[in-house]
Tab-separated table of C-alpha atoms and ligand atoms in Angstrom:
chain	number	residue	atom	x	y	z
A	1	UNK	CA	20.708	-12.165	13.493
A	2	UNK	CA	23.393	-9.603	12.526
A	3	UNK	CA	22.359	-5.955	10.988
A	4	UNK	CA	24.557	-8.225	7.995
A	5	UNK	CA	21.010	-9.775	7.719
A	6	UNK	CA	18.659	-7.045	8.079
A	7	UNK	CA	21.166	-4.698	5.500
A	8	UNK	CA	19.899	-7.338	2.637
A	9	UNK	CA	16.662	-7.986	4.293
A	10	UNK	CA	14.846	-8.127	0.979
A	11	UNK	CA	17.485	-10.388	-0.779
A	12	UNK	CA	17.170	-12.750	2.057
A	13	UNK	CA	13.729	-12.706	2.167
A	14	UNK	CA	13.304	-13.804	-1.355
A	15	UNK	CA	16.738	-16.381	-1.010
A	16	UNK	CA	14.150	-18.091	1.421
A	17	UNK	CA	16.337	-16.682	4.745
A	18	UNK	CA	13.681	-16.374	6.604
A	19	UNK	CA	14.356	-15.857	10.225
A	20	UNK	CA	12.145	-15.594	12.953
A	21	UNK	CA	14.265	-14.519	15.652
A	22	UNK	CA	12.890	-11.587	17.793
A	23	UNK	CA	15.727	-9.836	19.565
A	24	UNK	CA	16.765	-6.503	19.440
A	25	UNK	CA	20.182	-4.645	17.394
A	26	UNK	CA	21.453	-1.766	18.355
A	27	UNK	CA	22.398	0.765	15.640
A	28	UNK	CA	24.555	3.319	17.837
A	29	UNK	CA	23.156	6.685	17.516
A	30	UNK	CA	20.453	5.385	15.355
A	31	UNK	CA	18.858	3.786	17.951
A	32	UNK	CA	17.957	0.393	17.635
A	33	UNK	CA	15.857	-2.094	15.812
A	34	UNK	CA	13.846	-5.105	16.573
A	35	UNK	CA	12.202	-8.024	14.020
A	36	UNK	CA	8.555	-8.459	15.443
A	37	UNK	CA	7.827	-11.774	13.338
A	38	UNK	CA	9.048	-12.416	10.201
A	39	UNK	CA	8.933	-9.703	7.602
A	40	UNK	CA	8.332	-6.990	10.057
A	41	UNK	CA	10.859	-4.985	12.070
A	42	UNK	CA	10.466	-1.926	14.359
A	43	UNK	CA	13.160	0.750	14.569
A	44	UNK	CA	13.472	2.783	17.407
A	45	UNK	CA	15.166	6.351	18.128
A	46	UNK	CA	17.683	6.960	20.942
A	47	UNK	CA	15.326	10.066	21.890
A	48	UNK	CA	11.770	9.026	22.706
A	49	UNK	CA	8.867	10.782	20.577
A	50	UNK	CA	5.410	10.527	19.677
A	51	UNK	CA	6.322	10.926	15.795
A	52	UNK	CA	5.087	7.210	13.895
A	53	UNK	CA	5.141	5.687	10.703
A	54	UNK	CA	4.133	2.043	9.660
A	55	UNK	CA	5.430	1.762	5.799
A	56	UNK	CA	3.940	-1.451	4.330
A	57	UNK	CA	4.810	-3.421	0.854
A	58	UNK	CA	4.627	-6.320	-0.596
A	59	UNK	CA	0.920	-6.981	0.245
A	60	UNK	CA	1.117	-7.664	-3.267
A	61	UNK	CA	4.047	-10.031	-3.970
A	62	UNK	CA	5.064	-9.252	-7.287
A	63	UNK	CA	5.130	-5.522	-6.645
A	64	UNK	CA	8.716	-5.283	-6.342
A	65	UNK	CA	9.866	-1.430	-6.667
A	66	UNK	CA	8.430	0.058	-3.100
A	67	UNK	CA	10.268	-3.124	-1.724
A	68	UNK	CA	13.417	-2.056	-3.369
A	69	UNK	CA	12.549	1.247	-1.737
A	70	UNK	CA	11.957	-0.116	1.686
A	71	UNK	CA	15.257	-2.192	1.036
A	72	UNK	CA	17.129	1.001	0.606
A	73	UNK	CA	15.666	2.583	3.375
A	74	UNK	CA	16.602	0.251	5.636
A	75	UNK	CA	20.196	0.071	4.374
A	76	UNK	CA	20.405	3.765	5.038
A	77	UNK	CA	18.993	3.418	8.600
A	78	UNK	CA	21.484	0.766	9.757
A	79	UNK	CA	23.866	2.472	8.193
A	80	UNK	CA	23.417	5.928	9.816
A	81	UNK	CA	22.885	7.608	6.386
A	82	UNK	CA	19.255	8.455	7.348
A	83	UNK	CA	19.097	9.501	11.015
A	84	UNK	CA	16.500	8.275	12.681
A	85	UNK	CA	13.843	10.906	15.061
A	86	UNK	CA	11.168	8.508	14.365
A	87	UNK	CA	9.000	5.388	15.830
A	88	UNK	CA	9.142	2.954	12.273
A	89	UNK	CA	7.675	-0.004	11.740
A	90	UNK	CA	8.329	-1.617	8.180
A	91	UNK	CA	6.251	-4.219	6.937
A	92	UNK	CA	6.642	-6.983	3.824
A	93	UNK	CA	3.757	-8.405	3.983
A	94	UNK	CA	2.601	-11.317	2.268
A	95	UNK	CA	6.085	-13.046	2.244
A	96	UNK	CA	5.491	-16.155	0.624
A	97	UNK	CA	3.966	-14.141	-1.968
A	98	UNK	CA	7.156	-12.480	-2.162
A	99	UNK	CA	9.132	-15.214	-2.394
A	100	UNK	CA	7.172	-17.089	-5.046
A	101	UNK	CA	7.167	-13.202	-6.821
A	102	UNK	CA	3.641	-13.441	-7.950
A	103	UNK	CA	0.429	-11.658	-6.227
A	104	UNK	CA	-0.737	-13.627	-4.343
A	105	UNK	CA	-0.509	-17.787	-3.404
A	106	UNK	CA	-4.352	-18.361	-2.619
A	107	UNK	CA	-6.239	-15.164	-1.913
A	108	UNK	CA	-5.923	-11.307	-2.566
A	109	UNK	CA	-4.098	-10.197	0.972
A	110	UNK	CA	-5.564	-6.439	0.404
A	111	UNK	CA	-9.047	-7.841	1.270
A	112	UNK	CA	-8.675	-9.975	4.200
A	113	UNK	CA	-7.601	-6.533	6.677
A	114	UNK	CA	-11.298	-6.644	8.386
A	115	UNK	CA	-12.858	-4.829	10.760
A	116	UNK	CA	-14.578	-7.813	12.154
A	117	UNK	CA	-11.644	-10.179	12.744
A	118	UNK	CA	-14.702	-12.921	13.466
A	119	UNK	CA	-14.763	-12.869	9.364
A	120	UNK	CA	-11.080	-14.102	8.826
A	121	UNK	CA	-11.548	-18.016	8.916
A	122	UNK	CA	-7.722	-18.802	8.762
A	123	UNK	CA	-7.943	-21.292	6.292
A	124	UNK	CA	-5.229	-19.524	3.751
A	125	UNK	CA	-2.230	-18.811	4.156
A	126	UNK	CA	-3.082	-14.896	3.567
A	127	UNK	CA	-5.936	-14.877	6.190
A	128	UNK	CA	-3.500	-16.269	8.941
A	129	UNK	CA	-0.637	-13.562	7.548
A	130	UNK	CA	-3.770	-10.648	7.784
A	131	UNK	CA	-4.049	-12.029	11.593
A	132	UNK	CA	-0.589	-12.082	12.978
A	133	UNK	CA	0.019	-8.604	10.829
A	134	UNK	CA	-3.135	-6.905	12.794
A	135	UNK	CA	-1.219	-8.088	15.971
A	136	UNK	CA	2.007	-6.635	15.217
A	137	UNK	CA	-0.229	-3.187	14.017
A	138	UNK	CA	-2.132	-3.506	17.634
A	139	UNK	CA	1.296	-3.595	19.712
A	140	UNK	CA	2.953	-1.002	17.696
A	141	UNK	CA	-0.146	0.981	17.875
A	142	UNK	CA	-0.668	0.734	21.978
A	143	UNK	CA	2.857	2.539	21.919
A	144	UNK	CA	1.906	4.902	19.510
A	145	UNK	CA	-1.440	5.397	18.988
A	146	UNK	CA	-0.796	8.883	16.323
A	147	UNK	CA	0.950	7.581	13.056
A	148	UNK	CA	0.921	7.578	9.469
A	149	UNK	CA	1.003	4.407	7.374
A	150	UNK	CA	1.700	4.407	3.694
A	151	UNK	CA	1.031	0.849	1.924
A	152	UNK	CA	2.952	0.989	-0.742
A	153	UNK	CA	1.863	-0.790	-4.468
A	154	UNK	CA	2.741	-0.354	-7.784
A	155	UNK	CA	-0.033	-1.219	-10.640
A	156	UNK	CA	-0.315	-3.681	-12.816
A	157	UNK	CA	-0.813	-1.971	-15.683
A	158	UNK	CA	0.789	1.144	-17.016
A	159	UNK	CA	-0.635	4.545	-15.899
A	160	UNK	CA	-1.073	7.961	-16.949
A	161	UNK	CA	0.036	8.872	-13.617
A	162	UNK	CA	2.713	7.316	-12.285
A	163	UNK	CA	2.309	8.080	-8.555
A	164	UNK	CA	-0.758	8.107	-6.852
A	165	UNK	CA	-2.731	7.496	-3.803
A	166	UNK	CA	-6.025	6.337	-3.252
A	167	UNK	CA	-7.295	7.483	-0.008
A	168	UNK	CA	-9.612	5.437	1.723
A	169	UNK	CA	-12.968	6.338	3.075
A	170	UNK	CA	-12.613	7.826	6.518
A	171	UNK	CA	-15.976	6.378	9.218
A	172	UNK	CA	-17.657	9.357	10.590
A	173	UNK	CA	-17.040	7.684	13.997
A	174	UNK	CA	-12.939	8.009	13.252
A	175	UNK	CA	-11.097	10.985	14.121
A	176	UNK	CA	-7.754	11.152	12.153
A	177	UNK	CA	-4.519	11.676	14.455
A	178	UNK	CA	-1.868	13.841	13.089
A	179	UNK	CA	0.694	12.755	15.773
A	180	UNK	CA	3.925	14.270	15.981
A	181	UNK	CA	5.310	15.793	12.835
A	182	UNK	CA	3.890	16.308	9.609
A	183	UNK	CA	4.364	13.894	6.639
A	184	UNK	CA	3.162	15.504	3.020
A	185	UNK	CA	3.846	13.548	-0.320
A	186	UNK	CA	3.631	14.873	-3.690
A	187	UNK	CA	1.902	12.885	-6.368
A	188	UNK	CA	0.672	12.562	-9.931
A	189	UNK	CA	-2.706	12.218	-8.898
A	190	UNK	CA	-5.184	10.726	-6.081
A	191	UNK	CA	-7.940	8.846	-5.762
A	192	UNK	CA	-10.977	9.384	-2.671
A	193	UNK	CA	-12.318	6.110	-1.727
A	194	UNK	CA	-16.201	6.392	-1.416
A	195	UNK	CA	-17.094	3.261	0.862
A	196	UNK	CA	-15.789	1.049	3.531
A	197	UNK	CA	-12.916	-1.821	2.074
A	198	UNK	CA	-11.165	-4.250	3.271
A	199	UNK	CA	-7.426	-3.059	2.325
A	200	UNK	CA	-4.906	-2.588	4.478
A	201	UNK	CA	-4.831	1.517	4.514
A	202	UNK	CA	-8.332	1.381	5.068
A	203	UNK	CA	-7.774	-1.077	7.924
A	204	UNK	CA	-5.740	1.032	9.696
A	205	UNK	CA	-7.200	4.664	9.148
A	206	UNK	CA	-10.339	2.916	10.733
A	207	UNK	CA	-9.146	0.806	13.625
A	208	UNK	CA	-6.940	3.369	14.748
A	209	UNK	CA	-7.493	6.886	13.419
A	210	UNK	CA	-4.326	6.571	11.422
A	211	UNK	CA	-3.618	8.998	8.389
A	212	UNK	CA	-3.206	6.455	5.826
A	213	UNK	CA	-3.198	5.886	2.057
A	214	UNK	CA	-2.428	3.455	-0.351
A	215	UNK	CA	0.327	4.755	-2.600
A	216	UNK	CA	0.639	3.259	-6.083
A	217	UNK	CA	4.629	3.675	-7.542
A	218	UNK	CA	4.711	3.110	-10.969
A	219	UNK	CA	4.083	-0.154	-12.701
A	220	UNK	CA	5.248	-3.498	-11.129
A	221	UNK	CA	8.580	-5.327	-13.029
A	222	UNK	CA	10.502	-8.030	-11.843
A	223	UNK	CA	13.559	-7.275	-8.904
A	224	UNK	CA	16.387	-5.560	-10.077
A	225	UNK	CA	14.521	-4.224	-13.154
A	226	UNK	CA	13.097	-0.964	-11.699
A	227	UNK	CA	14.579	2.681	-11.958
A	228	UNK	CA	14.245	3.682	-8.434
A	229	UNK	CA	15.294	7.656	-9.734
A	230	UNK	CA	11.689	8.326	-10.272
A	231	UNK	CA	11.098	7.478	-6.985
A	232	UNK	CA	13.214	10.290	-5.461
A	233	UNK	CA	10.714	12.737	-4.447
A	234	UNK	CA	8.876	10.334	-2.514
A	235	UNK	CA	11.688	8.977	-0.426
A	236	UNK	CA	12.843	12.094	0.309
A	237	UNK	CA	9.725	13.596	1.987
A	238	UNK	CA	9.397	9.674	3.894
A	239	UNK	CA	12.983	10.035	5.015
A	240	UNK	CA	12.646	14.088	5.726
A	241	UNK	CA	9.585	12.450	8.077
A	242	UNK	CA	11.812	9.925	9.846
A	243	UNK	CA	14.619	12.525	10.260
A	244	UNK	CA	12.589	15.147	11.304
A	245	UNK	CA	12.949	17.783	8.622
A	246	UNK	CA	9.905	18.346	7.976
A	247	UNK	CA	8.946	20.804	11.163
A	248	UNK	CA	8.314	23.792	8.334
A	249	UNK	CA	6.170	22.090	6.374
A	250	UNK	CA	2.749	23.078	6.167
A	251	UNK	CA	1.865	21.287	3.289
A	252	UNK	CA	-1.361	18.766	3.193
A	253	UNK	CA	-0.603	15.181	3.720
A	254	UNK	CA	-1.521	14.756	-0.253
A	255	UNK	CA	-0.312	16.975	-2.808
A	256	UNK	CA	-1.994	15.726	-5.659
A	257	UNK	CA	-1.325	17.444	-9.321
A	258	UNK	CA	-4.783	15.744	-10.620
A	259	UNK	CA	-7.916	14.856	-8.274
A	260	UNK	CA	-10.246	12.269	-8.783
A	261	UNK	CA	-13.160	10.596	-6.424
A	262	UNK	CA	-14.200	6.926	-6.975
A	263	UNK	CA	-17.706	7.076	-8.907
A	264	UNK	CA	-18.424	3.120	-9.005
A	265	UNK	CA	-17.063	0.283	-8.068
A	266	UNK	CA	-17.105	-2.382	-11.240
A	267	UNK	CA	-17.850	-5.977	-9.653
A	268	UNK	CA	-17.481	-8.725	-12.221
A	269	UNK	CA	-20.517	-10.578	-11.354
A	270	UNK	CA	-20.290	-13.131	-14.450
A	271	UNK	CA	-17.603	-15.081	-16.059
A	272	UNK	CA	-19.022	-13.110	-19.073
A	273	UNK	CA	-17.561	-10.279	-17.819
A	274	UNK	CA	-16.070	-8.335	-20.761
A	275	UNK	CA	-14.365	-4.604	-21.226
A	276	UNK	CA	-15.345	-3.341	-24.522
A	277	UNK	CA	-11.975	-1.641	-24.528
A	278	UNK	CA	-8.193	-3.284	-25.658
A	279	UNK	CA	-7.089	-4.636	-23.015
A	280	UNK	CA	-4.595	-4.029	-21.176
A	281	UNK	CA	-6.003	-0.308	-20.352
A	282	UNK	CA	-4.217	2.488	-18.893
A	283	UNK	CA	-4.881	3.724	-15.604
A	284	UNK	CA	-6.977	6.878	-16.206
A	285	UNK	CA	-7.620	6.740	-19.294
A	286	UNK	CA	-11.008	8.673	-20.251
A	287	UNK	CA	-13.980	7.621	-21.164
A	288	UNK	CA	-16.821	10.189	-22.630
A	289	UNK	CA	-20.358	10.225	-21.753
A	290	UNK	CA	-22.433	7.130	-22.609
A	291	UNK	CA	-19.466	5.134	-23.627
A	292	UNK	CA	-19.929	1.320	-22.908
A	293	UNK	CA	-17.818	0.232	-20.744
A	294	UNK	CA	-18.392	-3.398	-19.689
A	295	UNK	CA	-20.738	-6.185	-20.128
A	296	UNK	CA	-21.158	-8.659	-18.101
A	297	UNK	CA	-23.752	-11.726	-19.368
A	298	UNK	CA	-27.377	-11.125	-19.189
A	299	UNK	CA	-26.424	-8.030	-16.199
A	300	UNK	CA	-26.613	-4.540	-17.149
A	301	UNK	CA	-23.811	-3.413	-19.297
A	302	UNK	CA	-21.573	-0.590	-17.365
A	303	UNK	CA	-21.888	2.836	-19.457
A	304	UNK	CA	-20.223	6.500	-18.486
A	305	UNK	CA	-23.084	8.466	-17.169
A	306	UNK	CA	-23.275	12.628	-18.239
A	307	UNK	CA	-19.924	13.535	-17.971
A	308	UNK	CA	-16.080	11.982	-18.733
A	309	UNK	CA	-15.433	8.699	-16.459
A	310	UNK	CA	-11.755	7.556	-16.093
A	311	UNK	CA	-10.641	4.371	-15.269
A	312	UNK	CA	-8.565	2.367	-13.036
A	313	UNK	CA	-7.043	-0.981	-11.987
A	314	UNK	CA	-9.359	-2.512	-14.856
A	315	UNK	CA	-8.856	-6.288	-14.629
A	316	UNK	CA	-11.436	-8.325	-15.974
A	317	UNK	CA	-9.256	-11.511	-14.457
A	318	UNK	CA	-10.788	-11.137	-10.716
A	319	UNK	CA	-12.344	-13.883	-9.503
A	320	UNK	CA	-16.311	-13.691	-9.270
A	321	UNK	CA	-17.565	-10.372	-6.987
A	322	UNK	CA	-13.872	-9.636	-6.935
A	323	UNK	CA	-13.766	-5.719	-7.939
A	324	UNK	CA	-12.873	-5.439	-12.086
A	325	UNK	CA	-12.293	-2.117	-11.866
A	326	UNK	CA	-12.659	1.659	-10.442
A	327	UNK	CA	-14.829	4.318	-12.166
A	328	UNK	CA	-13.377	7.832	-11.444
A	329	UNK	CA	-14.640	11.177	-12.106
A	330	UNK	CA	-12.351	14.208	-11.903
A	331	UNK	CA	-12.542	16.391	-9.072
B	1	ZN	ZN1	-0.934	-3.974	-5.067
């Protein structure tokens, strides 16, 4: 492999170039980087520190603008354009997901990142991806235990607000580690998980005290159809991160215009399963008290309790006890 291959990593990726080959490239005073298994390669500073970052996309394989991102990235980090003062490890995920550019091929990746690796059976392609991804996260991890991960998404629908995290719930057991540096992103809005999931940020945040979040950019389009501009802000405080910049900053990891916490979880139980609302819906879009907002067969229809409800990621597509949808109240 050449850094030729790793400059149009993404283009390569989804041309079917897959290559598994694990040795290391040097990138003169950018250190150097490695490919750990396909899809996920580990930069490396000249100078050794503590400071860590895992940056994850593609779980989703037709979310194509934080790979763009990522794609840049890397360009700039072979190409010395972004110096490098930081431990990386980048992350497509669900390649042949990628490749085929649609969400999945046989089960939602976000959901298979357990706690209890006993529960993955292996039988899909996504549960043996989940397993050799929680390797790679294990040996990057006994290296440097303190780092941030951001797993990147963009929605499927249209949103209010662009740019936002959801934050998932933190065990009482887990204390988060800062680590070197300090990495704070600015966002439309954000979203606090209220229970245990199986996504990937939760994953991590749990298994290893990482600061993590899922960050949500934009609305998905096909490659080469996304304006990247309104993803400035947020790859400049990632790359001020990697570089280093950011020793001033004493700003929160989140800086969130608009705060919400999840209120309920919808779970389509029936094929019934029906939102009385034009579909599709906007991300955060209100609801006001006692509004109906989904049936679901002979179950208990879904109405907003005293005060406004928003919602988001409202899919009534999900497979059976898949999650239809997140009920939000405003912080
Ligand atoms: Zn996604």
């Amino acid at each position: 492999m050449t850094k030729a291959y790793f400059v149009n990593y993404l283009d390569n990726i989804l041309a079917g170039k897959i290559d598994e080959a694990k040795q290391g490239i040097g990138l003169g005073v950018n250190g150097s980087l490695k490919q750990l298994t396909a899809g996920v390669i580990q930069f490396q500073p000249v100078a050794s520190t503590n400071r860590a970052l895992i940056l994850s996309c593609g779980v989703h394989g037709d979310e194509t603008a934080p790979m763009e991102v990522i794609q840049v990235l890397i360009r700039n980090l072979i190409c010395n354009r972004v110096a490098l003062n930081c431990n990386l490890l980048i992350i497509f995920a669900n390649l042949d997901a990628v490749q085929q550019q649609k969400r999945f091929c046989q089960e939602n990746l976000n959901r298979l990142f357990k706690l209890d690796e006993s529960k993955l059976d292996n039988l899909t392609l996504e549960a043996s991806r989940a397993k050799l991804l929680i390797e790679c996260l294990e040996e990057f991890s006994s290296c440097y235990p303190n780092f941030y991960h951001l797993d990147l998404h963009s929605s499927i629908y249209d949103s209010y607000f662009p740019i936002f995290t959801i934050l998932p719930k933190i065990m009482s057991s887990v204390k988060g580690n800062m680590g070197n540096g300090r990495l704070s992103l600015s966002c439309d809005a954000s979203i606090q998980s209220n229970s245990p999931s199986n996504t990937f940020s939760y994953y991590t945040a749990n298994r290893f005290g990482a600061v993590s979040a899922t960050v949500e950019l934009g609305q998905s389009k096909p490659f080469k159809q996304n304006d990247l501009t309104q993803f400035n802000q947020f790859y400049a405080a990632v790359t001020d991160f990697i570089q280093g910049l950011d020793s001033a900053t004493q700003l929160p990891f989140i800086v969130a215009k608009h705060q919400f916490k999840v209120h309920q979880v919808l779970i389509k139980k029936t094929k019934q399963f029906r939102f009385t609302a034009q579909l599709p819906i906007v991300n955060f879009t209100q609801f006001s008290a006692g509004y109906c907002v989904s049936t679901d067969g002979e179950n208990q229809p879904y109405h907003v309790g005293d005060e406004s409800e928003y919602i988001c990621f409202a899919n009534p597509g999900v497979p059976i006890n898949a999650r239809a949808g997140l009920m939000l109240k405003q912080l």
